[in-house]
Each structure stands twice: as C-alpha cells, then as structure tokens.
Coordinates of C-alpha atoms in Angstrom, one line a residue:
M1065 CA -0.5 21.9 -1.6
N1066 CA -0.7 21.6 2.0
Y1067 CA -2.3 18.4 3.5
S1068 CA -2.2 16.8 6.8
F1069 CA -0.9 13.9 7.4
P1070 CA -2.6 11.0 8.3
I1071 CA -5.2 11.2 5.5
T1072 CA -7.4 8.9 6.8
D1073 CA -11.2 10.1 4.9
N1074 CA -11.8 6.3 2.8
K1075 CA -13.3 8.9 -0.2
L1076 CA -10.0 10.9 -0.7
I1077 CA -7.6 7.6 -0.3
E1078 CA -10.3 5.5 -2.6
S1079 CA -8.8 8.2 -5.5
F1080 CA -5.6 7.9 -4.8
I1081 CA -5.7 3.8 -5.9
P1082 CA -8.0 2.5 -8.9
Q1083 CA -8.9 -1.0 -6.1
R1084 CA -12.7 0.1 -5.2
N1085 CA -14.6 -2.3 -2.2
P1086 CA -13.9 -4.7 -1.6
I1087 CA -10.8 -5.1 -2.8
V1088 CA -9.8 -1.8 -0.8
M1089 CA -6.5 -3.0 2.2
V1090 CA -5.8 0.3 2.7
D1091 CA -6.9 2.7 5.3
K1092 CA -4.5 5.9 5.7
L1093 CA -2.3 7.7 4.5
I1094 CA 0.8 7.6 7.0
E1095 CA 3.5 9.8 5.5
Y1096 CA 4.4 10.6 1.8
S1097 CA 8.3 11.9 0.2
E1098 CA 9.1 11.3 -3.5
N1099 CA 10.6 8.6 -2.6
K1100 CA 9.1 7.3 0.6
I1101 CA 5.1 6.4 0.8
I1102 CA 3.8 4.8 4.8
G1103 CA 0.1 3.2 4.5
G1104 CA -1.7 1.4 6.6
L1105 CA -5.0 -1.0 7.3
Q1106 CA -6.7 -2.1 10.4
V1107 CA -8.1 -5.2 10.2
S1108 CA -11.2 -5.7 9.8
E1109 CA -13.7 -8.9 10.8
S1110 CA -15.0 -8.3 7.5
N1111 CA -12.4 -8.0 5.3
I1112 CA -12.7 -10.3 2.2
F1113 CA -9.1 -12.2 3.0
V1114 CA -9.5 -13.1 6.7
E1115 CA -10.4 -16.2 7.5
N1116 CA -10.0 -17.2 11.0
N1117 CA -8.9 -14.0 12.7
I1118 CA -6.1 -14.4 10.1
L1119 CA -5.4 -11.8 6.8
K1120 CA -4.3 -14.0 4.9
E1121 CA -1.2 -14.2 2.9
P1122 CA -3.5 -12.3 -0.8
G1123 CA -4.8 -10.0 1.7
L1124 CA -1.2 -9.0 2.7
I1125 CA 0.2 -8.9 -0.2
E1126 CA -2.3 -6.7 -1.9
H1127 CA -1.6 -4.2 0.9
M1128 CA 2.0 -4.2 0.4
V1129 CA 0.9 -3.6 -3.5
Q1130 CA -1.7 -1.0 -2.4
T1131 CA 0.2 0.7 -0.8
V1132 CA 2.8 1.0 -3.4
A1133 CA -0.4 2.2 -5.9
L1134 CA -0.6 5.1 -3.2
H1135 CA 2.2 6.0 -3.3
T1136 CA 1.7 6.3 -7.3
G1137 CA -2.2 8.0 -7.2
F1138 CA -0.6 10.6 -4.1
Q1139 CA 1.3 12.0 -6.6
F1140 CA -1.0 12.8 -9.7
F1141 CA -3.5 14.2 -6.9
L1142 CA -1.1 16.4 -6.4
K1143 CA -0.8 17.1 -9.8
N1144 CA -4.6 17.8 -10.2
Q1145 CA -4.6 14.7 -12.0
K1146 CA -6.4 11.0 -12.1
A1147 CA -4.5 8.2 -10.3
P1148 CA -3.8 5.7 -13.4
T1149 CA -4.3 1.7 -12.9
G1150 CA -1.1 -0.3 -12.5
Y1151 CA 0.1 -3.4 -12.8
I1152 CA 2.2 -5.4 -10.3
G1153 CA 4.7 -6.4 -13.2
S1154 CA 6.7 -8.4 -11.1
I1155 CA 7.4 -10.2 -7.6
K1156 CA 11.4 -10.8 -6.9
K1157 CA 10.2 -11.9 -2.6
I1158 CA 8.6 -11.3 -0.9
N1159 CA 8.5 -12.8 2.7
I1160 CA 5.8 -13.5 5.4
E1161 CA 6.9 -13.5 9.0
R1162 CA 3.9 -13.6 10.2
L1163 CA -0.2 -13.0 9.6
P1164 CA -2.0 -10.2 11.4
L1165 CA -5.0 -10.2 13.2
V1166 CA -8.3 -9.0 13.2
N1167 CA -7.6 -5.9 14.5
E1168 CA -4.4 -4.7 14.3
Q1169 CA -3.0 -2.1 12.4
I1170 CA -1.1 -3.4 9.9
T1171 CA 1.8 0.0 8.8
T1172 CA 3.9 -0.3 5.7
E1173 CA 6.8 1.3 4.9
V1174 CA 7.5 2.0 0.7
T1175 CA 10.6 3.0 -0.9
I1176 CA 11.4 4.0 -4.3
I1177 CA 14.0 2.4 -5.1
Q1178 CA 14.7 3.5 -9.5
E1179 CA 11.5 5.2 -11.2
F1180 CA 11.6 4.4 -15.3
L1181 CA 9.1 4.9 -18.2
G1182 CA 6.2 4.1 -16.2
V1183 CA 8.3 0.9 -14.2
T1184 CA 8.5 1.2 -10.3
L1185 CA 11.1 -1.1 -8.2
V1186 CA 10.3 -0.6 -4.7
E1187 CA 11.6 -2.6 -1.4
I1188 CA 8.3 -3.0 1.1
V1189 CA 8.3 -3.3 4.7
S1190 CA 5.2 -3.9 6.8
R1191 CA 5.1 -4.2 10.3
C1192 CA 2.5 -5.0 13.5
N1193 CA 2.7 -3.3 16.8
N1194 CA 6.9 -2.2 15.9
E1195 CA 8.1 -5.7 14.6
I1196 CA 8.2 -6.8 11.1
I1197 CA 5.7 -9.6 9.6
S1198 CA 7.0 -9.7 6.3
K1199 CA 9.4 -7.9 3.9
G1200 CA 9.3 -7.6 -0.1
E1201 CA 10.9 -6.7 -3.4
L1202 CA 8.2 -6.0 -6.8
K1203 CA 8.0 -3.8 -10.1
T1204 CA 4.8 -2.3 -10.8
V1205 CA 4.6 -1.0 -14.3
I1206 CA 1.5 2.1 -15.0
A1207 CA -1.0 1.0 -17.9
N1208 CA -0.9 3.3 -21.2

C-alpha cells in the first residue's frame, strides 16, 4: 500500500490510535518507517490541556505518547489489523525546555530503540519551529 504523507485526515488518524476526543493529541502523520515516525499537532485554543494560551505539561507528554501509539497503530493498519490498546510502561526521563503556545505546530519524532514481545522502548524529540522543546525516553506495552 502506498500512502501520501502527511496524512491529515482526522478520522483516519483517529483510527490509528485508541484515544478519542477530547483527548486526541495528534492530528497528522508526517513520516513513517519501521523504526521511526514523525507526528504533529497544531495547538488550538480549544485543546483541553491549554491554559492561558499554553499547552501544559500533561498535554505535551500525552502528545509524545500518542505519537508512539500512532506508530503502532499505523503499523497494524498496514497489516489490515485493528490498532491495539497500549499503556505507558515507564517514563525513563522527560526534559521539557519550553511549552508550546496556541497556534504553534508541534512536530514529534519517535525513534524505536527496541521492540520485543509488545514492549517498545523509544526516544522522542518534540520541536516547534525547528527548536527542540522536549526530549524523552519511554516504554509502552501493548495490552493482551
């Protein structure tokens, strides 16, 4: 199957992840490969994690986690299978340099470090305007 990137269709993006509105924190799939994904989010005033025109820490972290879920969900979509539900296994470290503002575009790159028996270890870098705003490592676990 060939897909043209970026994928920005909200219904299609939502089919790749288990989250539903108002907690959907990804709105585009920019790039995909077996070991990497780049996802995005346009920060809007209506986002439930926005306060005083700033996307708060839980929203940024949720965006990072959902970008990981986007990778898994798209991978299953390519196999014509339903996206699985997953959980955060652990957050090793998250370093937030600054929080994104309303109308800023977050671009998040997830690199798969290791994947074994439904447990995925990833490195994540989020940027706004090519400026790194956060980095982290986390493990996700697919529910059985």
